[in-house]
């Protein structure tokens, strides 16, 4: 299991790698050795947090480390609880590729809550 970030697992052209490295500012709400959580710049709900692996992974489709993915999802649930979303509920979603609506090519889970979310999404 990869536990540290190194040059080989960081893409200097990736905005989320740069947030993970601290070279681009973000409102960080949680961090552990494998993943971090920060507020989305363009929130779509009262609580909208992104959870990313520190290591560069393009998307869930190319994720090769189940522990890393599971760790990020566990952090998503922790962050949702800390936001007070546990009782009302919330959504965790990841977009993959063009048709999935992915705009940043670094695996991230959106944690959305604080309002009634609709289904199916657009
Ligand atoms: P997606 O469209 O699923 O790839 O989601 C990318 C998300 O990243 C969008 O919700 C953007 O608002 C968000 N985003 C892009 N740049 C930043 C940034 N510098 N800080 C925080 N959120 C960002």
mmCIF file of C-alpha atoms and ligand atoms in Angstrom:
data_model
loop_
_atom_site.group_PDB
_atom_site.id
_atom_site.type_symbol
_atom_site.label_atom_id
_atom_site.label_comp_id
_atom_site.label_asym_id
_atom_site.label_seq_id
_atom_site.Cartn_x
_atom_site.Cartn_y
_atom_site.Cartn_z
ATOM 1 C CA UNK A 1 0.000 0.000 0.000
ATOM 2 C CA UNK A 2 1.385 3.413 -0.946
ATOM 3 C CA UNK A 3 1.598 5.525 2.183
ATOM 4 C CA UNK A 4 3.675 8.477 1.091
ATOM 5 C CA UNK A 5 3.617 10.869 -1.792
ATOM 6 C CA UNK A 6 6.649 11.044 -4.002
ATOM 7 C CA UNK A 7 7.597 12.599 -7.321
ATOM 8 C CA UNK A 8 6.495 9.538 -9.262
ATOM 9 C CA UNK A 9 2.974 9.794 -7.869
ATOM 10 C CA UNK A 10 2.520 13.547 -8.184
ATOM 11 C CA UNK A 11 1.703 15.437 -11.373
ATOM 12 C CA UNK A 12 3.001 19.018 -11.129
ATOM 13 C CA UNK A 13 0.522 20.108 -13.810
ATOM 14 C CA UNK A 14 -2.452 18.764 -11.818
ATOM 15 C CA UNK A 15 -4.326 21.376 -9.804
ATOM 16 C CA UNK A 16 -5.351 18.876 -7.097
ATOM 17 C CA UNK A 17 -1.771 17.605 -6.744
ATOM 18 C CA UNK A 18 -0.775 21.216 -6.228
ATOM 19 C CA UNK A 19 -3.480 21.659 -3.591
ATOM 20 C CA UNK A 20 -2.246 18.475 -1.901
ATOM 21 C CA UNK A 21 1.292 19.859 -1.932
ATOM 22 C CA UNK A 22 0.107 23.187 -0.490
ATOM 23 C CA UNK A 23 1.241 25.232 -3.473
ATOM 24 C CA UNK A 24 -2.340 26.247 -4.343
ATOM 25 C CA UNK A 25 -4.521 27.420 -1.464
ATOM 26 C CA UNK A 26 -7.657 25.570 -0.466
ATOM 27 C CA UNK A 27 -9.926 25.432 2.538
ATOM 28 C CA UNK A 28 -8.752 22.119 3.959
ATOM 29 C CA UNK A 29 -11.154 20.435 6.360
ATOM 30 C CA UNK A 30 -9.363 17.118 6.954
ATOM 31 C CA UNK A 31 -6.205 15.313 6.001
ATOM 32 C CA UNK A 32 -4.521 12.010 6.751
ATOM 33 C CA UNK A 33 -1.523 10.160 5.341
ATOM 34 C CA UNK A 34 -3.427 9.056 2.258
ATOM 35 C CA UNK A 35 -6.144 11.566 1.494
ATOM 36 C CA UNK A 36 -7.316 15.090 2.106
ATOM 37 C CA UNK A 37 -10.596 16.984 2.037
ATOM 38 C CA UNK A 38 -11.170 20.584 1.053
ATOM 39 C CA UNK A 39 -14.120 22.800 0.177
ATOM 40 C CA UNK A 40 -15.196 22.997 -3.449
ATOM 41 C CA UNK A 41 -14.510 26.406 -4.979
ATOM 42 C CA UNK A 42 -17.935 26.399 -6.653
ATOM 43 C CA UNK A 43 -20.243 24.737 -4.121
ATOM 44 C CA UNK A 44 -23.387 23.052 -5.397
ATOM 45 C CA UNK A 45 -24.866 22.543 -1.934
ATOM 46 C CA UNK A 46 -24.468 24.164 1.503
ATOM 47 C CA UNK A 47 -21.773 21.572 2.193
ATOM 48 C CA UNK A 48 -19.680 20.631 -0.833
ATOM 49 C CA UNK A 49 -16.350 19.054 -0.035
ATOM 50 C CA UNK A 50 -13.911 17.234 -2.295
ATOM 51 C CA UNK A 51 -11.942 14.260 -1.004
ATOM 52 C CA UNK A 52 -8.838 13.303 -2.967
ATOM 53 C CA UNK A 53 -6.055 10.774 -2.623
ATOM 54 C CA UNK A 54 -2.740 12.597 -2.096
ATOM 55 C CA UNK A 55 -1.203 10.418 -4.775
ATOM 56 C CA UNK A 56 -2.079 11.325 -8.357
ATOM 57 C CA UNK A 57 -4.729 9.005 -9.778
ATOM 58 C CA UNK A 58 -6.609 10.165 -12.888
ATOM 59 C CA UNK A 59 -10.016 8.838 -11.878
ATOM 60 C CA UNK A 60 -11.756 5.889 -10.279
ATOM 61 C CA UNK A 61 -11.389 4.103 -13.619
ATOM 62 C CA UNK A 62 -7.608 4.010 -13.262
ATOM 63 C CA UNK A 63 -7.455 3.566 -9.483
ATOM 64 C CA UNK A 64 -5.188 0.633 -8.688
ATOM 65 C CA UNK A 65 -5.148 0.677 -4.911
ATOM 66 C CA UNK A 66 -8.375 -0.393 -3.168
ATOM 67 C CA UNK A 67 -6.986 0.697 0.225
ATOM 68 C CA UNK A 68 -6.420 4.185 -1.118
ATOM 69 C CA UNK A 69 -9.928 4.398 -2.573
ATOM 70 C CA UNK A 70 -11.450 2.970 0.593
ATOM 71 C CA UNK A 71 -9.428 5.385 2.710
ATOM 72 C CA UNK A 72 -10.697 8.336 0.709
ATOM 73 C CA UNK A 73 -14.295 7.112 1.052
ATOM 74 C CA UNK A 74 -13.843 6.631 4.794
ATOM 75 C CA UNK A 75 -12.534 10.186 5.028
ATOM 76 C CA UNK A 76 -15.576 11.357 3.032
ATOM 77 C CA UNK A 77 -17.868 9.785 5.628
ATOM 78 C CA UNK A 78 -15.861 11.330 8.491
ATOM 79 C CA UNK A 79 -16.027 14.754 6.904
ATOM 80 C CA UNK A 80 -19.769 14.431 6.309
ATOM 81 C CA UNK A 81 -20.277 13.607 9.993
ATOM 82 C CA UNK A 82 -18.110 16.553 10.999
ATOM 83 C CA UNK A 83 -20.220 18.804 8.753
ATOM 84 C CA UNK A 84 -23.323 17.650 10.620
ATOM 85 C CA UNK A 85 -24.745 15.805 7.619
ATOM 86 C CA UNK A 86 -25.075 12.432 9.320
ATOM 87 C CA UNK A 87 -28.678 12.819 10.418
ATOM 88 C CA UNK A 88 -30.164 14.359 7.287
ATOM 89 C CA UNK A 89 -28.053 12.416 4.844
ATOM 90 C CA UNK A 90 -25.771 13.385 2.025
ATOM 91 C CA UNK A 91 -24.333 12.171 -1.252
ATOM 92 C CA UNK A 92 -20.858 10.974 -2.216
ATOM 93 C CA UNK A 93 -20.207 10.900 -5.941
ATOM 94 C CA UNK A 94 -17.296 10.711 -8.332
ATOM 95 C CA UNK A 95 -17.410 11.755 -11.969
ATOM 96 C CA UNK A 96 -15.428 9.784 -14.511
ATOM 97 C CA UNK A 97 -14.439 10.969 -17.961
ATOM 98 C CA UNK A 98 -16.253 13.157 -20.455
ATOM 99 C CA UNK A 99 -19.728 11.688 -20.192
ATOM 100 C CA UNK A 100 -19.405 11.488 -16.427
ATOM 101 C CA UNK A 101 -18.735 15.218 -16.293
ATOM 102 C CA UNK A 102 -15.222 14.996 -14.880
ATOM 103 C CA UNK A 103 -13.399 18.313 -15.277
ATOM 104 C CA UNK A 104 -10.372 17.736 -13.038
ATOM 105 C CA UNK A 105 -8.356 14.656 -13.923
ATOM 106 C CA UNK A 106 -7.423 13.655 -10.367
ATOM 107 C CA UNK A 107 -9.700 11.212 -8.554
ATOM 108 C CA UNK A 108 -12.025 13.085 -6.225
ATOM 109 C CA UNK A 109 -15.172 12.280 -4.341
ATOM 110 C CA UNK A 110 -17.730 15.040 -3.979
ATOM 111 C CA UNK A 111 -19.456 15.128 -0.593
ATOM 112 C CA UNK A 112 -22.681 17.076 -1.009
ATOM 113 C CA UNK A 113 -25.258 17.842 1.635
ATOM 114 C CA UNK A 114 -27.220 20.400 3.579
ATOM 115 C CA UNK A 115 -30.179 20.452 1.185
ATOM 116 C CA UNK A 116 -32.534 17.961 -0.471
ATOM 117 C CA UNK A 117 -30.602 16.416 -3.354
ATOM 118 C CA UNK A 118 -32.462 15.264 -6.441
ATOM 119 C CA UNK A 119 -32.265 12.007 -8.343
ATOM 120 C CA UNK A 120 -31.460 11.244 -11.056
ATOM 121 C CA UNK A 121 -28.727 13.857 -11.420
ATOM 122 C CA UNK A 122 -28.679 15.829 -14.669
HETATM 123 P P1 LIG B 1 -15.505 17.311 -11.498
HETATM 124 O O1 LIG B 1 -16.288 18.162 -12.465
HETATM 125 O O2 LIG B 1 -16.251 16.146 -10.956
HETATM 126 O O3 LIG B 1 -14.174 16.951 -12.082
HETATM 127 O O4 LIG B 1 -15.256 18.225 -10.225
HETATM 128 C C1 LIG B 1 -14.224 19.138 -10.142
HETATM 129 C C2 LIG B 1 -14.577 20.071 -9.023
HETATM 130 O O5 LIG B 1 -13.408 20.756 -8.642
HETATM 131 C C3 LIG B 1 -15.613 21.141 -9.395
HETATM 132 O O6 LIG B 1 -16.730 21.002 -8.532
HETATM 133 C C4 LIG B 1 -14.877 22.446 -9.189
HETATM 134 O O7 LIG B 1 -15.690 23.443 -8.650
HETATM 135 C C5 LIG B 1 -13.782 22.039 -8.219
HETATM 136 N N1 LIG B 1 -12.572 22.833 -8.238
HETATM 137 C C6 LIG B 1 -11.826 23.167 -9.321
HETATM 138 N N2 LIG B 1 -10.743 23.864 -8.941
HETATM 139 C C7 LIG B 1 -10.802 23.962 -7.585
HETATM 140 C C8 LIG B 1 -9.979 24.565 -6.605
HETATM 141 N N3 LIG B 1 -8.845 25.223 -6.930
HETATM 142 N N4 LIG B 1 -10.342 24.470 -5.303
HETATM 143 C C9 LIG B 1 -11.473 23.814 -4.966
HETATM 144 N N5 LIG B 1 -12.290 23.235 -5.847
HETATM 145 C C10 LIG B 1 -11.961 23.306 -7.145
#
